[in-house]
Each structure stands twice: as structure tokens, then as C-alpha cells.
PDB file of C-alpha atoms in Angstrom:
ATOM      1  CA  SER A  30    -134.301  24.696  81.939  1.00 44.00           C
ATOM      2  CA  ARG A  31    -133.884  23.974  85.638  1.00 43.00           C
ATOM      3  CA  ALA A  32    -134.958  20.841  87.425  1.00 41.00           C
ATOM      4  CA  THR A  33    -138.281  21.331  89.170  1.00 40.00           C
ATOM      5  CA  SER A  34    -139.631  19.373  92.139  1.00 38.00           C
ATOM      6  CA  VAL A  35    -143.351  18.678  91.792  1.00 38.00           C
ATOM      7  CA  PRO A  36    -145.596  17.205  94.488  1.00 38.00           C
ATOM      8  CA  SER A  37    -146.586  13.635  93.642  1.00 36.00           C
ATOM      9  CA  ALA A  38    -150.032  14.190  95.106  1.00 36.00           C
ATOM     10  CA  ILE A  39    -152.450  17.072  95.192  1.00 36.00           C
ATOM     11  CA  PRO A  40    -155.939  17.359  96.721  1.00 40.00           C
ATOM     12  CA  CYS A  41    -158.548  14.633  96.156  1.00 39.00           C
ATOM     13  CA  ALA A  42    -156.772  11.547  97.525  1.00 32.00           C
ATOM     14  CA  LEU A  43    -153.373  10.267  96.405  1.00 30.00           C
ATOM     15  CA  LYS A  44    -154.470   8.595  93.188  1.00 35.00           C
ATOM     16  CA  ARG A  45    -153.301  11.338  90.861  1.00 38.00           C
ATOM     17  CA  GLY A  46    -149.584  11.569  90.250  1.00 35.00           C
ATOM     18  CA  VAL A  47    -147.544  14.489  89.060  1.00 36.00           C
ATOM     19  CA  ALA A  48    -143.895  13.889  88.310  1.00 35.00           C
ATOM     20  CA  SER A  49    -141.212  16.421  87.540  1.00 33.00           C
ATOM     21  CA  LEU A  50    -137.978  15.227  86.040  1.00 33.00           C
ATOM     22  CA  ILE A  51    -134.629  16.847  85.479  1.00 30.00           C
ATOM     23  CA  ALA A  52    -134.966  19.749  83.031  1.00 35.00           C
ATOM     24  CA  SER A  53    -138.567  18.831  82.395  1.00 44.00           C
ATOM     25  CA  THR A  54    -142.069  18.718  83.718  1.00 50.00           C
ATOM     26  CA  VAL A  55    -144.008  15.536  83.140  1.00 53.00           C
ATOM     27  CA  ILE A  56    -147.626  15.164  84.174  1.00 57.00           C
ATOM     28  CA  ALA A  57    -149.531  11.929  84.702  1.00 55.00           C
ATOM     29  CA  LEU A  58    -153.104  11.808  85.949  1.00 58.00           C
ATOM     30  CA  THR A  59    -155.716   9.326  87.087  1.00 53.00           C
ATOM     31  CA  PRO A  60    -159.304  10.226  87.924  1.00 54.00           C
ATOM     32  CA  CYS A  61    -160.698  11.019  91.362  1.00 55.00           C
ATOM     33  CA  PRO A  62    -164.286  10.731  92.544  1.00 53.00           C
ATOM     34  CA  GLN A  63    -166.360  13.694  91.410  1.00 49.00           C
ATOM     35  CA  PRO A  64    -167.570  15.975  94.213  1.00 49.00           C
ATOM     36  CA  ALA A  65    -171.070  17.336  94.346  1.00 44.00           C
ATOM     37  CA  ALA A  66    -170.443  20.426  92.227  1.00 51.00           C
ATOM     38  CA  ALA A  67    -171.090  21.851  88.782  1.00 75.00           C
ATOM     39  CA  VAL A  68    -167.581  20.991  87.646  1.00 87.00           C
ATOM     40  CA  THR A  69    -167.451  17.642  85.865  1.00 94.00           C
ATOM     41  CA  GLU A  70    -164.964  14.868  86.573  1.00 94.00           C
ATOM     42  CA  GLU A  71    -163.231  15.555  83.274  1.00 95.00           C
ATOM     43  CA  GLN A  72    -162.891  19.242  84.097  1.00 95.00           C
ATOM     44  CA  LEU A  73    -161.458  18.323  87.502  1.00 95.00           C
ATOM     45  CA  LEU A  74    -158.822  16.260  85.724  1.00 95.00           C
ATOM     46  CA  PHE A  75    -158.004  19.220  83.501  1.00 96.00           C
ATOM     47  CA  LEU A  76    -157.792  21.499  86.536  1.00 96.00           C
ATOM     48  CA  GLU A  77    -155.350  19.132  88.195  1.00 94.00           C
ATOM     49  CA  ALA A  78    -152.991  19.485  85.249  1.00 94.00           C
ATOM     50  CA  TRP A  79    -153.425  23.270  85.244  1.00 96.00           C
ATOM     51  CA  ARG A  80    -152.643  23.484  88.981  1.00 94.00           C
ATOM     52  CA  ALA A  81    -149.579  21.254  88.615  1.00 93.00           C
ATOM     53  CA  VAL A  82    -148.081  23.614  86.048  1.00 94.00           C
ATOM     54  CA  ASP A  83    -149.198  26.712  87.952  1.00 94.00           C
ATOM     55  CA  LYS A  84    -147.405  25.504  91.081  1.00 92.00           C
ATOM     56  CA  ALA A  85    -144.275  23.895  89.644  1.00 89.00           C
ATOM     57  CA  TYR A  86    -143.381  25.612  86.375  1.00 90.00           C
ATOM     58  CA  VAL A  87    -140.189  27.629  86.801  1.00 88.00           C
ATOM     59  CA  ASP A  88    -140.999  30.350  84.255  1.00 91.00           C
ATOM     60  CA  LYS A  89    -143.785  32.225  86.007  1.00 93.00           C
ATOM     61  CA  SER A  90    -144.460  34.240  82.859  1.00 95.00           C
ATOM     62  CA  PHE A  91    -145.694  30.945  81.374  1.00 95.00           C
ATOM     63  CA  ALA A  92    -144.139  31.860  78.019  1.00 93.00           C
ATOM     64  CA  GLY A  93    -146.166  35.063  77.909  1.00 95.00           C
ATOM     65  CA  ASN A  94    -149.508  33.416  78.708  1.00 96.00           C
ATOM     66  CA  ASN A  95    -151.833  34.645  81.437  1.00 97.00           C
ATOM     67  CA  TRP A  96    -152.169  31.277  83.189  1.00 96.00           C
ATOM     68  CA  LEU A  97    -155.339  32.125  85.095  1.00 96.00           C
ATOM     69  CA  LYS A  98    -157.091  33.335  81.952  1.00 96.00           C
ATOM     70  CA  THR A  99    -155.826  30.251  80.130  1.00 97.00           C
ATOM     71  CA  LYS A 100    -157.635  28.057  82.639  1.00 96.00           C
ATOM     72  CA  GLU A 101    -160.862  30.035  82.317  1.00 96.00           C
ATOM     73  CA  LYS A 102    -160.680  30.039  78.518  1.00 96.00           C
ATOM     74  CA  PHE A 103    -160.158  26.282  78.259  1.00 97.00           C
ATOM     75  CA  LEU A 104    -162.935  25.459  80.709  1.00 95.00           C
ATOM     76  CA  LYS A 105    -165.342  27.554  78.651  1.00 95.00           C
ATOM     77  CA  SER A 106    -164.240  26.620  75.148  1.00 95.00           C
ATOM     78  CA  GLU A 107    -162.904  23.062  75.234  1.00 96.00           C
ATOM     79  CA  THR A 108    -165.230  20.074  75.035  1.00 94.00           C
ATOM     80  CA  MET A 109    -164.388  17.601  77.815  1.00 96.00           C
ATOM     81  CA  PHE A 110    -167.075  14.941  77.731  1.00 94.00           C
ATOM     82  CA  GLU A 111    -164.754  11.953  77.347  1.00 95.00           C
ATOM     83  CA  ARG A 112    -161.305  11.143  78.761  1.00 94.00           C
ATOM     84  CA  ASP A 113    -159.686  11.523  75.346  1.00 94.00           C
ATOM     85  CA  ASP A 114    -161.228  15.015  75.106  1.00 96.00           C
ATOM     86  CA  THR A 115    -159.652  15.961  78.414  1.00 96.00           C
ATOM     87  CA  TYR A 116    -156.252  14.576  77.463  1.00 94.00           C
ATOM     88  CA  ALA A 117    -156.404  16.522  74.197  1.00 94.00           C
ATOM     89  CA  ALA A 118    -157.259  19.737  76.077  1.00 96.00           C
ATOM     90  CA  ILE A 119    -154.349  19.225  78.477  1.00 95.00           C
ATOM     91  CA  ARG A 120    -151.909  18.705  75.596  1.00 92.00           C
ATOM     92  CA  LYS A 121    -153.272  21.803  73.859  1.00 95.00           C
ATOM     93  CA  MET A 122    -152.802  23.833  77.043  1.00 96.00           C
ATOM     94  CA  LEU A 123    -149.224  22.614  77.537  1.00 93.00           C
ATOM     95  CA  ALA A 124    -148.422  23.422  73.907  1.00 92.00           C
ATOM     96  CA  LEU A 125    -148.885  27.102  74.778  1.00 95.00           C
ATOM     97  CA  LEU A 126    -145.689  26.897  76.837  1.00 93.00           C
ATOM     98  CA  ASN A 127    -143.685  25.973  73.748  1.00 88.00           C
ATOM     99  CA  ASP A 128    -141.438  23.845  75.951  1.00 83.00           C
ATOM    100  CA  PRO A 129    -140.274  20.512  74.461  1.00 69.00           C
ATOM    101  CA  PHE A 130    -139.497  19.182  77.943  1.00 67.00           C
ATOM    102  CA  THR A 131    -142.960  19.800  79.342  1.00 79.00           C
ATOM    103  CA  ARG A 132    -145.326  17.091  78.296  1.00 75.00           C
ATOM    104  CA  PHE A 133    -148.386  15.144  79.422  1.00 82.00           C
ATOM    105  CA  LEU A 134    -148.295  11.384  79.932  1.00 76.00           C
ATOM    106  CA  GLU A 135    -151.283   9.121  80.427  1.00 79.00           C
ATOM    107  CA  PRO A 136    -151.009   6.808  83.472  1.00 80.00           C
ATOM    108  CA  ASP A 137    -149.856   3.759  81.484  1.00 73.00           C
ATOM    109  CA  ARG A 138    -147.178   5.738  79.640  1.00 69.00           C
ATOM    110  CA  MET A 139    -146.045   7.270  82.921  1.00 69.00           C
ATOM    111  CA  GLN A 140    -145.566   3.798  84.384  1.00 66.00           C
ATOM    112  CA  ALA A 141    -143.553   2.757  81.335  1.00 59.00           C
ATOM    113  CA  MET A 142    -141.328   5.805  81.688  1.00 59.00           C
ATOM    114  CA  GLN A 143    -140.744   5.125  85.374  1.00 60.00           C
ATOM    115  CA  ARG A 144    -139.805   1.578  84.474  1.00 56.00           C
ATOM    116  CA  ALA A 145    -137.379   3.010  81.915  1.00 54.00           C
ATOM    117  CA  THR A 146    -135.392   4.636  84.711  1.00 54.00           C
ATOM    118  CA  ALA A 147    -133.140   1.698  84.117  1.00 44.00           C
ATOM    119  CA  GLY A 148    -131.496   0.169  87.133  1.00 45.00           C
ATOM    120  CA  ALA A 149    -133.525   2.115  89.677  1.00 48.00           C
ATOM    121  CA  SER A 150    -134.987  -0.970  91.289  1.00 50.00           C
ATOM    122  CA  ALA A 151    -132.893  -3.943  90.261  1.00 54.00           C
ATOM    123  CA  GLY A 152    -129.359  -4.602  89.026  1.00 64.00           C
ATOM    124  CA  GLY A 153    -127.519  -1.851  87.231  1.00 81.00           C
ATOM    125  CA  GLY A 154    -128.512   0.590  84.567  1.00 85.00           C
ATOM    126  CA  ALA A 155    -127.684   3.693  82.584  1.00 90.00           C
ATOM    127  CA  GLY A 156    -129.494   6.182  84.790  1.00 89.00           C
ATOM    128  CA  VAL A 157    -131.620   7.808  82.129  1.00 88.00           C
ATOM    129  CA  GLU A 158    -135.259   8.878  82.021  1.00 84.00           C
ATOM    130  CA  VAL A 159    -136.920   7.901  78.736  1.00 87.00           C
ATOM    131  CA  THR A 160    -140.343   8.547  77.276  1.00 84.00           C
ATOM    132  CA  VAL A 161    -142.072   7.710  74.011  1.00 83.00           C
ATOM    133  CA  GLY A 162    -142.288  10.826  71.869  1.00 84.00           C
ATOM    134  CA  ASP A 163    -143.867  11.666  68.527  1.00 84.00           C
ATOM    135  CA  GLY A 164    -143.589   8.863  66.007  1.00 87.00           C
ATOM    136  CA  ASP A 165    -142.973   6.388  68.858  1.00 87.00           C
ATOM    137  CA  LYS A 166    -139.403   7.650  69.217  1.00 92.00           C
ATOM    138  CA  LEU A 167    -137.585   6.754  72.437  1.00 93.00           C
ATOM    139  CA  ILE A 168    -136.610  10.179  73.733  1.00 92.00           C
ATOM    140  CA  VAL A 169    -134.340  10.960  76.671  1.00 92.00           C
ATOM    141  CA  VAL A 170    -136.180  13.241  79.078  1.00 88.00           C
ATOM    142  CA  ALA A 171    -132.992  13.672  81.094  1.00 86.00           C
ATOM    143  CA  PRO A 172    -130.042  11.639  82.346  1.00 89.00           C
ATOM    144  CA  LEU A 173    -129.937  11.360  86.111  1.00 86.00           C
ATOM    145  CA  ILE A 174    -127.465  13.828  87.598  1.00 87.00           C
ATOM    146  CA  GLY A 175    -124.136  12.149  88.240  1.00 89.00           C
ATOM    147  CA  GLY A 176    -125.270   8.886  86.623  1.00 90.00           C
ATOM    148  CA  PRO A 177    -123.356   6.930  83.986  1.00 93.00           C
ATOM    149  CA  ALA A 178    -125.458   8.266  81.105  1.00 93.00           C
ATOM    150  CA  GLU A 179    -124.861  11.893  82.062  1.00 94.00           C
ATOM    151  CA  ARG A 180    -121.125  11.325  82.513  1.00 95.00           C
ATOM    152  CA  ALA A 181    -120.970   9.663  79.099  1.00 95.00           C
ATOM    153  CA  GLY A 182    -122.603  12.667  77.431  1.00 95.00           C
ATOM    154  CA  VAL A 183    -126.235  11.603  76.973  1.00 96.00           C
ATOM    155  CA  GLN A 184    -128.367  14.741  76.665  1.00 94.00           C
ATOM    156  CA  PRO A 185    -132.056  15.644  77.072  1.00 92.00           C
ATOM    157  CA  GLY A 186    -133.832  15.299  73.749  1.00 93.00           C
ATOM    158  CA  ASP A 187    -131.544  12.543  72.429  1.00 95.00           C
ATOM    159  CA  GLU A 188    -133.364   9.745  70.603  1.00 96.00           C
ATOM    160  CA  ILE A 189    -132.103   6.291  71.563  1.00 97.00           C
ATOM    161  CA  VAL A 190    -131.976   4.191  68.393  1.00 97.00           C
ATOM    162  CA  GLY A 191    -129.640   1.372  69.412  1.00 97.00           C
ATOM    163  CA  VAL A 192    -128.409  -0.581  72.434  1.00 96.00           C
ATOM    164  CA  ASN A 193    -125.236  -2.652  72.129  1.00 96.00           C
ATOM    165  CA  GLY A 194    -125.635  -2.721  68.361  1.00 95.00           C
ATOM    166  CA  ASP A 195    -129.314  -3.749  68.387  1.00 95.00           C
ATOM    167  CA  ASP A 196    -131.823  -1.467  66.679  1.00 96.00           C
ATOM    168  CA  VAL A 197    -134.394  -0.434  69.316  1.00 95.00           C
ATOM    169  CA  ARG A 198    -136.583   1.787  67.144  1.00 94.00           C
ATOM    170  CA  GLY A 199    -140.190   0.672  67.492  1.00 91.00           C
ATOM    171  CA  LEU A 200    -139.724  -0.767  70.970  1.00 89.00           C
ATOM    172  CA  SER A 201    -141.775   0.433  73.938  1.00 83.00           C
ATOM    173  CA  ALA A 202    -140.129   2.254  76.828  1.00 79.00           C
ATOM    174  CA  TYR A 203    -140.624  -0.911  78.897  1.00 77.00           C
ATOM    175  CA  GLU A 204    -138.820  -3.043  76.286  1.00 85.00           C
ATOM    176  CA  LEU A 205    -135.994  -0.521  76.125  1.00 88.00           C
ATOM    177  CA  ALA A 206    -135.663  -0.622  79.910  1.00 84.00           C
ATOM    178  CA  GLU A 207    -135.190  -4.378  79.770  1.00 83.00           C
ATOM    179  CA  LYS A 208    -132.230  -3.877  77.442  1.00 90.00           C
ATOM    180  CA  LEU A 209    -130.681  -1.149  79.577  1.00 90.00           C
ATOM    181  CA  ILE A 210    -130.835  -3.082  82.844  1.00 86.00           C
ATOM    182  CA  GLY A 211    -127.994  -5.487  83.547  1.00 86.00           C
ATOM    183  CA  GLU A 212    -125.304  -6.478  86.001  1.00 88.00           C
ATOM    184  CA  PRO A 213    -123.449  -3.542  87.547  1.00 90.00           C
ATOM    185  CA  GLY A 214    -120.039  -3.128  85.952  1.00 93.00           C
ATOM    186  CA  THR A 215    -121.062  -4.449  82.528  1.00 94.00           C
ATOM    187  CA  PRO A 216    -120.511  -2.273  79.440  1.00 95.00           C
ATOM    188  CA  LEU A 217    -123.354  -0.613  77.570  1.00 95.00           C
ATOM    189  CA  LYS A 218    -123.281   1.182  74.235  1.00 96.00           C
ATOM    190  CA  LEU A 219    -126.107   3.538  73.331  1.00 97.00           C
ATOM    191  CA  SER A 220    -126.618   4.779  69.793  1.00 97.00           C
ATOM    192  CA  VAL A 221    -128.361   8.141  69.904  1.00 97.00           C
ATOM    193  CA  VAL A 222    -129.567  10.743  67.441  1.00 97.00           C
ATOM    194  CA  ARG A 223    -128.979  14.250  68.750  1.00 96.00           C
ATOM    195  CA  THR A 224    -131.600  16.975  68.446  1.00 92.00           C
ATOM    196  CA  GLY A 225    -129.670  18.423  65.511  1.00 90.00           C
ATOM    197  CA  GLY A 226    -129.817  15.103  63.651  1.00 93.00           C
ATOM    198  CA  ALA A 227    -126.255  13.895  64.226  1.00 96.00           C
ATOM    199  CA  ARG A 228    -125.821  10.257  65.249  1.00 96.00           C
ATOM    200  CA  ASP A 229    -123.454   9.332  68.069  1.00 96.00           C
ATOM    201  CA  ASP A 230    -122.404   6.177  69.909  1.00 96.00           C
ATOM    202  CA  VAL A 231    -122.051   6.580  73.678  1.00 96.00           C
ATOM    203  CA  GLU A 232    -120.219   4.003  75.775  1.00 96.00           C
ATOM    204  CA  LEU A 233    -120.785   3.653  79.513  1.00 95.00           C
ATOM    205  CA  VAL A 234    -120.762   1.125  82.328  1.00 95.00           C
ATOM    206  CA  ARG A 235    -123.927   0.056  84.154  1.00 92.00           C
ATOM    207  CA  GLU A 236    -124.178   1.112  87.788  1.00 90.00           C
ATOM    208  CA  PRO A 237    -126.746   0.689  90.577  1.00 86.00           C
ATOM    209  CA  ILE A 238    -129.051   3.684  90.265  1.00 75.00           C
ATOM    210  CA  LYS A 239    -130.884   5.293  93.166  1.00 67.00           C
ATOM    211  CA  VAL A 240    -133.724   7.668  92.349  1.00 54.00           C
ATOM    212  CA  ALA A 241    -134.935  10.134  94.976  1.00 48.00           C
ATOM    213  CA  LYS A 242    -138.701  10.125  95.358  1.00 43.00           C
ATOM    214  CA  VAL A 243    -140.525  13.388  96.021  1.00 38.00           C
ATOM    215  CA  SER A 244    -143.971  13.335  97.611  1.00 37.00           C
ATOM    216  CA  SER A 245    -146.290  15.710  99.396  1.00 36.00           C
ATOM    217  CA  GLY A 246    -149.463  15.404 101.378  1.00 38.00           C
ATOM    218  CA  THR A 247    -150.618  18.901 100.468  1.00 38.00           C
TER     219      THR A 247
END
């Protein structure tokens, strides 16, 4: 799928972030004050996720789903009394897209993934976006275009299982980022499991990584 630029802020202050990564759509939300209306705060949070996909998703057929009716159906049928209820409803809605690269991240997991853009802020890194997937697997969302990981053959959906010979399964995205960051020019070997199950060792050299930030006041 194509890279999609998503505004990092939508109405109701700038507290709620929406990030879109290469070949993926990743959504992270934090609550806003509830206006004087019949819609609850939890439903507002759900609506933010719905609007983010409605605006940014490349496939405007939404995998054969009527996106407007999907919103109305979920607001009527899904219980959203607690934050966990709302998160569950958002994941259920995104599952309708049947897109492995479109996923919802809670704020703390979003921060961990941003940190895992190794080398973006200090030293050198691999230039790879990583998130924690099912079973706590460290999954590549996408290598940064033109970065060392992409040039070495790292692909979206790869599971990172080793770094320089160390088993990293069970680590958090933050802990993985610490292993990926290092002095520019130093070698780095990633052991990955491809989506088909094959294991591969990828060798690259750390480089300073610059990540373009996309924001909007709309």
C-alpha cells in the first residue's frame, strides 16, 4: 500500500495525535475535554479514530465497507463506557479494513514506537519503524525510505528477533530502540523472520536518521 500523510492534530486542541507511517496507517489517541453535547467523551474518542481513517485512508472503498454507515452502526451498537471499551471498538472497526498495516496504538505504545525510530534524535540508527504486535512480537511497520534498513532489505511485516546476535524477543520497542541506536558508521546485524516464516540475517551500517514531521492545524 502507498504511504499516507495524516494530520497530527484534528479538532479539539492538539492533544490527540494521528500518525501515518510508510505503507501503513497508525492511530494514537488521547482524550479531549467533552463538549456540552449528547455524545460522550468515549464516543468522541471513537469518532476521532473514524475521522482519521475517513480522511487519510488511501482505499476510499474502505475494503467494501460503507464508512459512514460503519460509524453509525458502531455508535449505536458498541458499548463505550470505559476507555478499554472504546479502544476495543476502534480495533474492531479497523479490523473491517482487513489491512495488516493499519492498526491502533494507545498513547504509551505510540510513544514507544516513535522512540523505536532508531537514530532519529541521537547518534545513528537503522532507520526502521517498529511496533509491538500480537504476542509481543517486534514488528517492522516500515523501513524509512532511503535509510540503511531499507537498503539492506528489511521489509514491512518483518519480525525482529535478534540484534548483533542477541535474542530480542520479549523486549519492548523502547528496549529494542536502545539496541539499534549507536555511533554512526558502526555495523549492525538484524535477525528477522519474514512474513512467510523464513529467517534472514540483514547486515547494515548505522547512519544519522532524519524523520520528517507532518502536522496540521486543521
